[in-house]
mmCIF file with all atom_site columns, C-alpha atoms in Angstrom:
data_model
loop_
_atom_site.group_PDB
_atom_site.id
_atom_site.type_symbol
_atom_site.label_atom_id
_atom_site.label_alt_id
_atom_site.label_comp_id
_atom_site.label_asym_id
_atom_site.label_entity_id
_atom_site.label_seq_id
_atom_site.pdbx_PDB_ins_code
_atom_site.Cartn_x
_atom_site.Cartn_y
_atom_site.Cartn_z
_atom_site.occupancy
_atom_site.B_iso_or_equiv
_atom_site.pdbx_formal_charge
_atom_site.auth_seq_id
_atom_site.auth_comp_id
_atom_site.auth_asym_id
_atom_site.auth_atom_id
_atom_site.pdbx_PDB_model_num
ATOM 1   C CA . GLU A 1 1   ? -4.650  -10.299 -11.654 1.00 0.00 ? 1   GLU A CA 1
ATOM 2   C CA . PRO A 1 2   ? -5.648  -12.431 -8.645  1.00 0.00 ? 2   PRO A CA 1
ATOM 3   C CA . GLU A 1 3   ? -7.668  -10.601 -6.036  1.00 0.00 ? 3   GLU A CA 1
ATOM 4   C CA . VAL A 1 4   ? -7.407  -10.189 -2.313  1.00 0.00 ? 4   VAL A CA 1
ATOM 5   C CA . THR A 1 5   ? -10.909 -9.638  -0.992  1.00 0.00 ? 5   THR A CA 1
ATOM 6   C CA . GLN A 1 6   ? -11.770 -7.566  2.046   1.00 0.00 ? 6   GLN A CA 1
ATOM 7   C CA . THR A 1 7   ? -15.046 -7.303  3.919   1.00 0.00 ? 7   THR A CA 1
ATOM 8   C CA . PRO A 1 8   ? -16.827 -5.146  4.783   1.00 0.00 ? 8   PRO A CA 1
ATOM 9   C CA . SER A 1 9   ? -15.991 -2.318  2.425   1.00 0.00 ? 9   SER A CA 1
ATOM 10  C CA . HIS A 1 10  ? -17.175 0.216   4.976   1.00 0.00 ? 10  HIS A CA 1
ATOM 11  C CA . GLN A 1 11  ? -17.857 -0.178  8.674   1.00 0.00 ? 11  GLN A CA 1
ATOM 12  C CA . VAL A 1 12  ? -19.145 2.376   11.129  1.00 0.00 ? 12  VAL A CA 1
ATOM 13  C CA . THR A 1 13  ? -18.720 1.610   14.802  1.00 0.00 ? 13  THR A CA 1
ATOM 14  C CA . GLN A 1 14  ? -19.104 3.375   18.102  1.00 0.00 ? 14  GLN A CA 1
ATOM 15  C CA . MET A 1 15  ? -16.077 4.269   20.156  1.00 0.00 ? 15  MET A CA 1
ATOM 16  C CA . GLY A 1 16  ? -15.170 1.473   22.527  1.00 0.00 ? 16  GLY A CA 1
ATOM 17  C CA . GLN A 1 17  ? -16.684 -1.271  20.407  1.00 0.00 ? 17  GLN A CA 1
ATOM 18  C CA . GLU A 1 18  ? -14.733 -4.188  19.015  1.00 0.00 ? 18  GLU A CA 1
ATOM 19  C CA . VAL A 1 19  ? -14.418 -4.546  15.257  1.00 0.00 ? 19  VAL A CA 1
ATOM 20  C CA . ILE A 1 20  ? -13.148 -7.374  13.105  1.00 0.00 ? 20  ILE A CA 1
ATOM 21  C CA . LEU A 1 21  ? -11.957 -6.675  9.602   1.00 0.00 ? 21  LEU A CA 1
ATOM 22  C CA . ARG A 1 22  ? -11.773 -9.625  7.265   1.00 0.00 ? 22  ARG A CA 1
ATOM 23  C CA . CYS A 1 23  ? -9.505  -10.477 4.401   1.00 0.00 ? 23  CYS A CA 1
ATOM 24  C CA . VAL A 1 24  ? -9.555  -13.438 2.067   1.00 0.00 ? 24  VAL A CA 1
ATOM 25  C CA . PRO A 1 25  ? -6.092  -13.740 0.551   1.00 0.00 ? 25  PRO A CA 1
ATOM 26  C CA . ILE A 1 26  ? -5.247  -15.423 -2.694  1.00 0.00 ? 26  ILE A CA 1
ATOM 27  C CA . SER A 1 27  ? -5.097  -19.171 -2.261  1.00 0.00 ? 27  SER A CA 1
ATOM 28  C CA . ASN A 1 28  ? -1.580  -20.524 -1.755  1.00 0.00 ? 28  ASN A CA 1
ATOM 29  C CA . HIS A 1 29  ? -0.318  -17.229 -0.458  1.00 0.00 ? 29  HIS A CA 1
ATOM 30  C CA . LEU A 1 30  ? 1.674   -17.583 2.717   1.00 0.00 ? 30  LEU A CA 1
ATOM 31  C CA . TYR A 1 31  ? 2.538   -14.075 3.877   1.00 0.00 ? 31  TYR A CA 1
ATOM 32  C CA . PHE A 1 32  ? -0.132  -11.690 5.076   1.00 0.00 ? 32  PHE A CA 1
ATOM 33  C CA . TYR A 1 33  ? -0.080  -8.056  6.020   1.00 0.00 ? 33  TYR A CA 1
ATOM 34  C CA . TRP A 1 34  ? -2.261  -5.266  7.317   1.00 0.00 ? 34  TRP A CA 1
ATOM 35  C CA . TYR A 1 35  ? -1.758  -1.610  6.515   1.00 0.00 ? 35  TYR A CA 1
ATOM 36  C CA . ARG A 1 36  ? -3.589  1.514   7.613   1.00 0.00 ? 36  ARG A CA 1
ATOM 37  C CA . GLN A 1 37  ? -4.174  4.786   5.834   1.00 0.00 ? 37  GLN A CA 1
ATOM 38  C CA . ILE A 1 38  ? -5.612  7.635   7.859   1.00 0.00 ? 38  ILE A CA 1
ATOM 39  C CA . LEU A 1 39  ? -7.499  10.063  5.625   1.00 0.00 ? 39  LEU A CA 1
ATOM 40  C CA . GLY A 1 40  ? -5.100  12.319  3.782   1.00 0.00 ? 40  GLY A CA 1
ATOM 41  C CA . GLN A 1 41  ? -2.032  10.526  5.054   1.00 0.00 ? 41  GLN A CA 1
ATOM 42  C CA . LYS A 1 42  ? 0.277   7.866   3.722   1.00 0.00 ? 42  LYS A CA 1
ATOM 43  C CA . VAL A 1 43  ? -0.137  4.134   3.924   1.00 0.00 ? 43  VAL A CA 1
ATOM 44  C CA . GLU A 1 44  ? 1.452   2.712   7.082   1.00 0.00 ? 44  GLU A CA 1
ATOM 45  C CA . PHE A 1 45  ? 2.542   -0.840  7.797   1.00 0.00 ? 45  PHE A CA 1
ATOM 46  C CA . LEU A 1 46  ? 0.830   -2.432  10.794  1.00 0.00 ? 46  LEU A CA 1
ATOM 47  C CA . VAL A 1 47  ? 1.740   -6.100  10.973  1.00 0.00 ? 47  VAL A CA 1
ATOM 48  C CA . SER A 1 48  ? 2.994   -9.087  9.033   1.00 0.00 ? 48  SER A CA 1
ATOM 49  C CA . PHE A 1 49  ? 1.863   -12.662 9.617   1.00 0.00 ? 49  PHE A CA 1
ATOM 50  C CA . TYR A 1 50  ? 3.462   -15.903 8.520   1.00 0.00 ? 50  TYR A CA 1
ATOM 51  C CA . ASN A 1 51  ? 3.129   -19.505 9.579   1.00 0.00 ? 51  ASN A CA 1
ATOM 52  C CA . ASN A 1 52  ? 0.300   -18.632 11.946  1.00 0.00 ? 52  ASN A CA 1
ATOM 53  C CA . GLU A 1 53  ? 2.191   -16.080 13.918  1.00 0.00 ? 53  GLU A CA 1
ATOM 54  C CA . ILE A 1 54  ? 3.121   -12.429 13.805  1.00 0.00 ? 54  ILE A CA 1
ATOM 55  C CA . SER A 1 55  ? 6.512   -12.003 12.180  1.00 0.00 ? 55  SER A CA 1
ATOM 56  C CA . GLU A 1 56  ? 6.780   -8.252  12.503  1.00 0.00 ? 56  GLU A CA 1
ATOM 57  C CA . LYS A 1 57  ? 4.713   -5.359  13.787  1.00 0.00 ? 57  LYS A CA 1
ATOM 58  C CA . SER A 1 58  ? 4.975   -1.600  13.884  1.00 0.00 ? 58  SER A CA 1
ATOM 59  C CA . GLU A 1 59  ? 4.667   0.670   16.877  1.00 0.00 ? 59  GLU A CA 1
ATOM 60  C CA . ILE A 1 60  ? 1.111   1.416   15.792  1.00 0.00 ? 60  ILE A CA 1
ATOM 61  C CA . PHE A 1 61  ? 0.146   -2.214  16.395  1.00 0.00 ? 61  PHE A CA 1
ATOM 62  C CA . ASP A 1 62  ? -0.390  -2.046  20.144  1.00 0.00 ? 62  ASP A CA 1
ATOM 63  C CA . ASP A 1 63  ? -2.317  -4.333  22.490  1.00 0.00 ? 63  ASP A CA 1
ATOM 64  C CA . GLN A 1 64  ? -5.611  -3.099  21.084  1.00 0.00 ? 64  GLN A CA 1
ATOM 65  C CA . PHE A 1 65  ? -4.854  -4.905  17.837  1.00 0.00 ? 65  PHE A CA 1
ATOM 66  C CA . SER A 1 66  ? -4.684  -8.597  17.100  1.00 0.00 ? 66  SER A CA 1
ATOM 67  C CA . VAL A 1 67  ? -4.560  -10.749 13.984  1.00 0.00 ? 67  VAL A CA 1
ATOM 68  C CA . GLU A 1 68  ? -5.376  -14.340 13.287  1.00 0.00 ? 68  GLU A CA 1
ATOM 69  C CA . ARG A 1 69  ? -6.136  -16.777 10.539  1.00 0.00 ? 69  ARG A CA 1
ATOM 70  C CA . PRO A 1 70  ? -8.818  -18.811 12.242  1.00 0.00 ? 70  PRO A CA 1
ATOM 71  C CA . ASP A 1 71  ? -9.836  -21.173 9.465   1.00 0.00 ? 71  ASP A CA 1
ATOM 72  C CA . GLY A 1 72  ? -6.827  -21.250 7.187   1.00 0.00 ? 72  GLY A CA 1
ATOM 73  C CA . SER A 1 73  ? -8.377  -18.896 4.674   1.00 0.00 ? 73  SER A CA 1
ATOM 74  C CA . ASN A 1 74  ? -9.681  -15.706 6.261   1.00 0.00 ? 74  ASN A CA 1
ATOM 75  C CA . PHE A 1 75  ? -7.128  -13.367 7.757   1.00 0.00 ? 75  PHE A CA 1
ATOM 76  C CA . THR A 1 76  ? -8.608  -11.031 10.329  1.00 0.00 ? 76  THR A CA 1
ATOM 77  C CA . LEU A 1 77  ? -7.636  -7.833  12.093  1.00 0.00 ? 77  LEU A CA 1
ATOM 78  C CA . LYS A 1 78  ? -9.379  -7.207  15.390  1.00 0.00 ? 78  LYS A CA 1
ATOM 79  C CA . ILE A 1 79  ? -9.452  -3.887  17.182  1.00 0.00 ? 79  ILE A CA 1
ATOM 80  C CA . ARG A 1 80  ? -10.543 -4.554  20.748  1.00 0.00 ? 80  ARG A CA 1
ATOM 81  C CA . SER A 1 81  ? -11.852 -1.180  21.834  1.00 0.00 ? 81  SER A CA 1
ATOM 82  C CA . THR A 1 82  ? -11.962 1.297   19.005  1.00 0.00 ? 82  THR A CA 1
ATOM 83  C CA . LYS A 1 83  ? -10.896 4.906   19.396  1.00 0.00 ? 83  LYS A CA 1
ATOM 84  C CA . LEU A 1 84  ? -11.757 7.857   17.210  1.00 0.00 ? 84  LEU A CA 1
ATOM 85  C CA . GLU A 1 85  ? -8.231  7.888   15.870  1.00 0.00 ? 85  GLU A CA 1
ATOM 86  C CA . ASP A 1 86  ? -8.643  4.341   14.570  1.00 0.00 ? 86  ASP A CA 1
ATOM 87  C CA . SER A 1 87  ? -10.795 5.763   11.792  1.00 0.00 ? 87  SER A CA 1
ATOM 88  C CA . ALA A 1 88  ? -8.901  4.929   8.624   1.00 0.00 ? 88  ALA A CA 1
ATOM 89  C CA . MET A 1 89  ? -8.781  2.763   5.555   1.00 0.00 ? 89  MET A CA 1
ATOM 90  C CA . TYR A 1 90  ? -7.354  -0.646  6.386   1.00 0.00 ? 90  TYR A CA 1
ATOM 91  C CA . PHE A 1 91  ? -5.677  -2.623  3.618   1.00 0.00 ? 91  PHE A CA 1
ATOM 92  C CA . CYS A 1 92  ? -4.863  -6.287  3.658   1.00 0.00 ? 92  CYS A CA 1
ATOM 93  C CA . ALA A 1 93  ? -2.078  -7.652  1.475   1.00 0.00 ? 93  ALA A CA 1
ATOM 94  C CA . ALA A 1 94  ? -0.829  -11.136 0.671   1.00 0.00 ? 94  ALA A CA 1
ATOM 95  C CA . ALA A 1 95  ? 2.275   -12.560 -0.921  1.00 0.00 ? 95  ALA A CA 1
ATOM 96  C CA . GLY A 1 96  ? 3.305   -15.942 -2.234  1.00 0.00 ? 96  GLY A CA 1
ATOM 97  C CA . ARG A 1 97  ? 6.075   -18.338 -1.307  1.00 0.00 ? 97  ARG A CA 1
ATOM 98  C CA . LEU A 1 98  ? 8.873   -16.161 -2.668  1.00 0.00 ? 98  LEU A CA 1
ATOM 99  C CA . ASN A 1 99  ? 7.419   -13.075 -0.988  1.00 0.00 ? 99  ASN A CA 1
ATOM 100 C CA . THR A 1 100 ? 8.522   -10.770 -3.791  1.00 0.00 ? 100 THR A CA 1
ATOM 101 C CA . GLU A 1 101 ? 5.234   -9.058  -4.569  1.00 0.00 ? 101 GLU A CA 1
ATOM 102 C CA . ALA A 1 102 ? 2.303   -8.258  -2.318  1.00 0.00 ? 102 ALA A CA 1
ATOM 103 C CA . PHE A 1 103 ? -1.245  -8.023  -3.658  1.00 0.00 ? 103 PHE A CA 1
ATOM 104 C CA . PHE A 1 104 ? -3.472  -5.500  -1.957  1.00 0.00 ? 104 PHE A CA 1
ATOM 105 C CA . GLY A 1 105 ? -7.146  -5.769  -1.197  1.00 0.00 ? 105 GLY A CA 1
ATOM 106 C CA . GLN A 1 106 ? -9.584  -2.984  -1.879  1.00 0.00 ? 106 GLN A CA 1
ATOM 107 C CA . GLY A 1 107 ? -9.600  -1.865  1.726   1.00 0.00 ? 107 GLY A CA 1
ATOM 108 C CA . THR A 1 108 ? -12.107 -1.469  4.522   1.00 0.00 ? 108 THR A CA 1
ATOM 109 C CA . ARG A 1 109 ? -13.018 2.051   5.504   1.00 0.00 ? 109 ARG A CA 1
ATOM 110 C CA . LEU A 1 110 ? -13.484 2.102   9.268   1.00 0.00 ? 110 LEU A CA 1
ATOM 111 C CA . THR A 1 111 ? -15.308 5.052   10.774  1.00 0.00 ? 111 THR A CA 1
ATOM 112 C CA . VAL A 1 112 ? -15.371 5.314   14.561  1.00 0.00 ? 112 VAL A CA 1
ATOM 113 C CA . VAL A 1 113 ? -18.010 7.679   15.910  1.00 0.00 ? 113 VAL A CA 1
ATOM 114 C CA . ALA B 2 1   ? 15.255  1.146   8.381   1.00 0.00 ? 1   ALA B CA 1
ATOM 115 C CA . GLN B 2 2   ? 13.941  1.922   4.962   1.00 0.00 ? 2   GLN B CA 1
ATOM 116 C CA . SER B 2 3   ? 12.431  5.266   4.031   1.00 0.00 ? 3   SER B CA 1
ATOM 117 C CA . VAL B 2 4   ? 10.819  6.770   0.967   1.00 0.00 ? 4   VAL B CA 1
ATOM 118 C CA . SER B 2 5   ? 10.729  10.406  0.024   1.00 0.00 ? 5   SER B CA 1
ATOM 119 C CA . GLN B 2 6   ? 8.386   11.879  -2.563  1.00 0.00 ? 6   GLN B CA 1
ATOM 120 C CA . HIS B 2 7   ? 9.435   15.391  -3.382  1.00 0.00 ? 7   HIS B CA 1
ATOM 121 C CA . ASN B 2 8   ? 6.235   16.762  -4.823  1.00 0.00 ? 8   ASN B CA 1
ATOM 122 C CA . HIS B 2 9   ? 3.294   17.036  -2.481  1.00 0.00 ? 9   HIS B CA 1
ATOM 123 C CA . HIS B 2 10  ? 0.831   18.433  -4.998  1.00 0.00 ? 10  HIS B CA 1
ATOM 124 C CA . VAL B 2 11  ? 1.284   18.744  -8.728  1.00 0.00 ? 11  VAL B CA 1
ATOM 125 C CA . ILE B 2 12  ? -1.135  20.578  -10.990 1.00 0.00 ? 12  ILE B CA 1
ATOM 126 C CA . LEU B 2 13  ? -0.897  20.085  -14.737 1.00 0.00 ? 13  LEU B CA 1
ATOM 127 C CA . SER B 2 14  ? -2.935  20.785  -17.818 1.00 0.00 ? 14  SER B CA 1
ATOM 128 C CA . GLU B 2 15  ? -4.010  17.948  -20.051 1.00 0.00 ? 15  GLU B CA 1
ATOM 129 C CA . ALA B 2 16  ? -1.310  16.767  -22.461 1.00 0.00 ? 16  ALA B CA 1
ATOM 130 C CA . ALA B 2 17  ? 1.474   18.077  -20.244 1.00 0.00 ? 17  ALA B CA 1
ATOM 131 C CA . SER B 2 18  ? 4.298   15.737  -19.341 1.00 0.00 ? 18  SER B CA 1
ATOM 132 C CA . LEU B 2 19  ? 4.574   14.370  -15.827 1.00 0.00 ? 19  LEU B CA 1
ATOM 133 C CA . GLU B 2 20  ? 7.487   13.402  -13.668 1.00 0.00 ? 20  GLU B CA 1
ATOM 134 C CA . LEU B 2 21  ? 7.060   12.554  -9.993  1.00 0.00 ? 21  LEU B CA 1
ATOM 135 C CA . GLY B 2 22  ? 10.159  12.153  -7.913  1.00 0.00 ? 22  GLY B CA 1
ATOM 136 C CA . CYS B 2 23  ? 10.824  9.276   -5.528  1.00 0.00 ? 23  CYS B CA 1
ATOM 137 C CA . ASN B 2 24  ? 13.985  8.586   -3.556  1.00 0.00 ? 24  ASN B CA 1
ATOM 138 C CA . TYR B 2 25  ? 14.484  5.782   -1.126  1.00 0.00 ? 25  TYR B CA 1
ATOM 139 C CA . SER B 2 26  ? 16.884  4.789   1.558   1.00 0.00 ? 26  SER B CA 1
ATOM 140 C CA . TYR B 2 27  ? 17.643  1.157   2.289   1.00 0.00 ? 27  TYR B CA 1
ATOM 141 C CA . GLY B 2 28  ? 20.795  -0.829  2.878   1.00 0.00 ? 28  GLY B CA 1
ATOM 142 C CA . GLY B 2 29  ? 19.945  -3.903  0.828   1.00 0.00 ? 29  GLY B CA 1
ATOM 143 C CA . THR B 2 30  ? 18.293  -5.059  -2.362  1.00 0.00 ? 30  THR B CA 1
ATOM 144 C CA . VAL B 2 31  ? 14.839  -3.632  -2.858  1.00 0.00 ? 31  VAL B CA 1
ATOM 145 C CA . ASN B 2 32  ? 11.757  -3.956  -4.953  1.00 0.00 ? 32  ASN B CA 1
ATOM 146 C CA . LEU B 2 33  ? 10.168  -0.693  -6.006  1.00 0.00 ? 33  LEU B CA 1
ATOM 147 C CA . PHE B 2 34  ? 6.551   0.116   -6.724  1.00 0.00 ? 34  PHE B CA 1
ATOM 148 C CA . TRP B 2 35  ? 4.300   2.928   -7.805  1.00 0.00 ? 35  TRP B CA 1
ATOM 149 C CA . TYR B 2 36  ? 0.657   2.786   -6.778  1.00 0.00 ? 36  TYR B CA 1
ATOM 150 C CA . VAL B 2 37  ? -2.223  5.012   -7.790  1.00 0.00 ? 37  VAL B CA 1
ATOM 151 C CA . GLN B 2 38  ? -5.247  5.745   -5.672  1.00 0.00 ? 38  GLN B CA 1
ATOM 152 C CA . TYR B 2 39  ? -8.199  7.401   -7.377  1.00 0.00 ? 39  TYR B CA 1
ATOM 153 C CA . PRO B 2 40  ? -10.506 9.415   -5.136  1.00 0.00 ? 40  PRO B CA 1
ATOM 154 C CA . GLY B 2 41  ? -12.389 7.111   -2.790  1.00 0.00 ? 41  GLY B CA 1
ATOM 155 C CA . GLN B 2 42  ? -10.822 3.983   -4.209  1.00 0.00 ? 42  GLN B CA 1
ATOM 156 C CA . HIS B 2 43  ? -8.215  1.431   -3.250  1.00 0.00 ? 43  HIS B CA 1
ATOM 157 C CA . LEU B 2 44  ? -4.578  1.192   -4.165  1.00 0.00 ? 44  LEU B CA 1
ATOM 158 C CA . GLN B 2 45  ? -3.814  -0.013  -7.659  1.00 0.00 ? 45  GLN B CA 1
ATOM 159 C CA . LEU B 2 46  ? -0.397  -1.112  -8.783  1.00 0.00 ? 46  LEU B CA 1
ATOM 160 C CA . LEU B 2 47  ? 0.891   1.037   -11.651 1.00 0.00 ? 47  LEU B CA 1
ATOM 161 C CA . LEU B 2 48  ? 4.245   -0.623  -12.112 1.00 0.00 ? 48  LEU B CA 1
ATOM 162 C CA . LYS B 2 49  ? 6.992   -2.414  -10.273 1.00 0.00 ? 49  LYS B CA 1
ATOM 163 C CA . TYR B 2 50  ? 10.719  -2.970  -10.504 1.00 0.00 ? 50  TYR B CA 1
ATOM 164 C CA . PHE B 2 51  ? 12.419  -6.103  -9.254  1.00 0.00 ? 51  PHE B CA 1
ATOM 165 C CA . SER B 2 52  ? 15.518  -6.427  -11.428 1.00 0.00 ? 52  SER B CA 1
ATOM 166 C CA . GLY B 2 53  ? 16.701  -6.179  -15.025 1.00 0.00 ? 53  GLY B CA 1
ATOM 167 C CA . ASP B 2 54  ? 15.911  -3.269  -17.321 1.00 0.00 ? 54  ASP B CA 1
ATOM 168 C CA . PRO B 2 55  ? 15.801  -0.176  -15.111 1.00 0.00 ? 55  PRO B CA 1
ATOM 169 C CA . LEU B 2 56  ? 13.171  1.413   -17.335 1.00 0.00 ? 56  LEU B CA 1
ATOM 170 C CA . VAL B 2 57  ? 9.871   -0.134  -16.376 1.00 0.00 ? 57  VAL B CA 1
ATOM 171 C CA . LYS B 2 58  ? 6.626   0.310   -18.240 1.00 0.00 ? 58  LYS B CA 1
ATOM 172 C CA . GLY B 2 59  ? 3.337   0.060   -16.423 1.00 0.00 ? 59  GLY B CA 1
ATOM 173 C CA . ILE B 2 60  ? -0.333  0.458   -17.074 1.00 0.00 ? 60  ILE B CA 1
ATOM 174 C CA . LYS B 2 61  ? -2.087  3.548   -18.452 1.00 0.00 ? 61  LYS B CA 1
ATOM 175 C CA . GLY B 2 62  ? 1.048   4.767   -20.238 1.00 0.00 ? 62  GLY B CA 1
ATOM 176 C CA . PHE B 2 63  ? 3.147   5.256   -17.120 1.00 0.00 ? 63  PHE B CA 1
ATOM 177 C CA . GLU B 2 64  ? 6.805   4.355   -16.849 1.00 0.00 ? 64  GLU B CA 1
ATOM 178 C CA . ALA B 2 65  ? 9.476   4.657   -14.213 1.00 0.00 ? 65  ALA B CA 1
ATOM 179 C CA . GLU B 2 66  ? 13.231  4.585   -14.240 1.00 0.00 ? 66  GLU B CA 1
ATOM 180 C CA . PHE B 2 67  ? 15.321  3.033   -11.509 1.00 0.00 ? 67  PHE B CA 1
ATOM 181 C CA . ILE B 2 68  ? 18.629  4.841   -11.054 1.00 0.00 ? 68  ILE B CA 1
ATOM 182 C CA . LYS B 2 69  ? 20.549  2.833   -8.499  1.00 0.00 ? 69  LYS B CA 1
ATOM 183 C CA . SER B 2 70  ? 23.303  5.394   -8.008  1.00 0.00 ? 70  SER B CA 1
ATOM 184 C CA . LYS B 2 71  ? 20.746  8.025   -7.094  1.00 0.00 ? 71  LYS B CA 1
ATOM 185 C CA . PHE B 2 72  ? 18.440  5.705   -5.129  1.00 0.00 ? 72  PHE B CA 1
ATOM 186 C CA . SER B 2 73  ? 15.644  7.066   -7.278  1.00 0.00 ? 73  SER B CA 1
ATOM 187 C CA . PHE B 2 74  ? 12.597  5.626   -8.981  1.00 0.00 ? 74  PHE B CA 1
ATOM 188 C CA . ASN B 2 75  ? 10.838  8.505   -10.708 1.00 0.00 ? 75  ASN B CA 1
ATOM 189 C CA . LEU B 2 76  ? 7.471   8.085   -12.356 1.00 0.00 ? 76  LEU B CA 1
ATOM 190 C CA . ARG B 2 77  ? 6.831   9.580   -15.777 1.00 0.00 ? 77  ARG B CA 1
ATOM 191 C CA . LYS B 2 78  ? 4.074   9.962   -18.317 1.00 0.00 ? 78  LYS B CA 1
ATOM 192 C CA . PRO B 2 79  ? 4.556   11.860  -21.583 1.00 0.00 ? 79  PRO B CA 1
ATOM 193 C CA . SER B 2 80  ? 1.024   13.237  -21.800 1.00 0.00 ? 80  SER B CA 1
ATOM 194 C CA . VAL B 2 81  ? -1.384  13.257  -18.858 1.00 0.00 ? 81  VAL B CA 1
ATOM 195 C CA . GLN B 2 82  ? -5.144  13.085  -19.082 1.00 0.00 ? 82  GLN B CA 1
ATOM 196 C CA . TRP B 2 83  ? -7.837  14.474  -16.807 1.00 0.00 ? 83  TRP B CA 1
ATOM 197 C CA . SER B 2 84  ? -8.524  10.882  -15.673 1.00 0.00 ? 84  SER B CA 1
ATOM 198 C CA . ASP B 2 85  ? -5.006  10.687  -14.221 1.00 0.00 ? 85  ASP B CA 1
ATOM 199 C CA . THR B 2 86  ? -6.120  12.931  -11.369 1.00 0.00 ? 86  THR B CA 1
ATOM 200 C CA . ALA B 2 87  ? -5.308  10.841  -8.315  1.00 0.00 ? 87  ALA B CA 1
ATOM 201 C CA . GLU B 2 88  ? -2.881  10.263  -5.461  1.00 0.00 ? 88  GLU B CA 1
ATOM 202 C CA . TYR B 2 89  ? 0.367   8.533   -6.390  1.00 0.00 ? 89  TYR B CA 1
ATOM 203 C CA . PHE B 2 90  ? 2.437   6.565   -3.912  1.00 0.00 ? 90  PHE B CA 1
ATOM 204 C CA . CYS B 2 91  ? 5.959   5.295   -4.288  1.00 0.00 ? 91  CYS B CA 1
ATOM 205 C CA . ALA B 2 92  ? 6.825   2.259   -2.155  1.00 0.00 ? 92  ALA B CA 1
ATOM 206 C CA . VAL B 2 93  ? 9.869   0.156   -1.456  1.00 0.00 ? 93  VAL B CA 1
ATOM 207 C CA . SER B 2 94  ? 10.182  -3.274  0.097   1.00 0.00 ? 94  SER B CA 1
ATOM 208 C CA . PRO B 2 95  ? 13.063  -5.614  0.807   1.00 0.00 ? 95  PRO B CA 1
ATOM 209 C CA . ASN B 2 96  ? 13.233  -8.011  -2.141  1.00 0.00 ? 96  ASN B CA 1
ATOM 210 C CA . THR B 2 97  ? 12.250  -11.032 -0.068  1.00 0.00 ? 97  THR B CA 1
ATOM 211 C CA . ASN B 2 98  ? 9.741   -9.345  2.203   1.00 0.00 ? 98  ASN B CA 1
ATOM 212 C CA . ALA B 2 99  ? 7.242   -7.926  -0.260  1.00 0.00 ? 99  ALA B CA 1
ATOM 213 C CA . GLY B 2 100 ? 4.602   -6.973  2.238   1.00 0.00 ? 100 GLY B CA 1
ATOM 214 C CA . LYS B 2 101 ? 6.911   -5.006  4.473   1.00 0.00 ? 101 LYS B CA 1
ATOM 215 C CA . SER B 2 102 ? 6.545   -2.032  2.213   1.00 0.00 ? 102 SER B CA 1
ATOM 216 C CA . THR B 2 103 ? 7.351   1.487   3.174   1.00 0.00 ? 103 THR B CA 1
ATOM 217 C CA . PHE B 2 104 ? 5.281   4.080   1.395   1.00 0.00 ? 104 PHE B CA 1
ATOM 218 C CA . GLY B 2 105 ? 6.082   7.654   0.580   1.00 0.00 ? 105 GLY B CA 1
ATOM 219 C CA . ASP B 2 106 ? 3.798   10.460  1.673   1.00 0.00 ? 106 ASP B CA 1
ATOM 220 C CA . GLY B 2 107 ? 2.119   10.494  -1.701  1.00 0.00 ? 107 GLY B CA 1
ATOM 221 C CA . THR B 2 108 ? 1.759   13.082  -4.442  1.00 0.00 ? 108 THR B CA 1
ATOM 222 C CA . THR B 2 109 ? -1.607  14.484  -5.353  1.00 0.00 ? 109 THR B CA 1
ATOM 223 C CA . LEU B 2 110 ? -1.862  15.008  -9.082  1.00 0.00 ? 110 LEU B CA 1
ATOM 224 C CA . THR B 2 111 ? -4.549  17.316  -10.385 1.00 0.00 ? 111 THR B CA 1
ATOM 225 C CA . VAL B 2 112 ? -4.977  17.468  -14.142 1.00 0.00 ? 112 VAL B CA 1
ATOM 226 C CA . LYS B 2 113 ? -6.991  20.388  -15.452 1.00 0.00 ? 113 LYS B CA 1
ATOM 227 C CA . PRO B 2 114 ? -9.070  19.720  -18.556 1.00 0.00 ? 114 PRO B CA 1
#
């Protein structure tokens, strides 16, 4: 099965620092998503991205968060000033033209200290 | 808004026992349904999916699920579990043309005792 690749696999950052999580979707995929899973909790939708703009976002996705696809391949999630409660596993997902199935990356574990 | 309910928070079974994990969803339109497994410390892996057609879907590792439209259910089953099936299981639903806008259930932790 085609892979969605995320880097880094684990990042530790100090509170207040900016972090950028990277995702390389499957080529030719057009729809991109970020999810978050706080330890021991369920996976939560953050944001969807299509045609170089946000198409939908959840209430979790506040002004501290931003997404972009700067070079047409990488899809990034930026957290401007991290808080302790941002510690979680962040999953990227991508879907093709028909948008019927999303492929998940392996996740980035973010630890804010 | 769509929602997913997984009835069992934690299930403990002995090896070779049969498994059924409940999943009910709420959504006003046509949906795609998924079961994911997450082994300790690892990422989400797709076990199986239902888009249309035969409501009995077979997935990897001997798992299957049955979509019952009238009950808005998509229960996961396995006839005989193994110790290696110990993991967290998530049911998810998405609108059929918005795959990434998935709503996940709270998850069920399965512990299989050897």
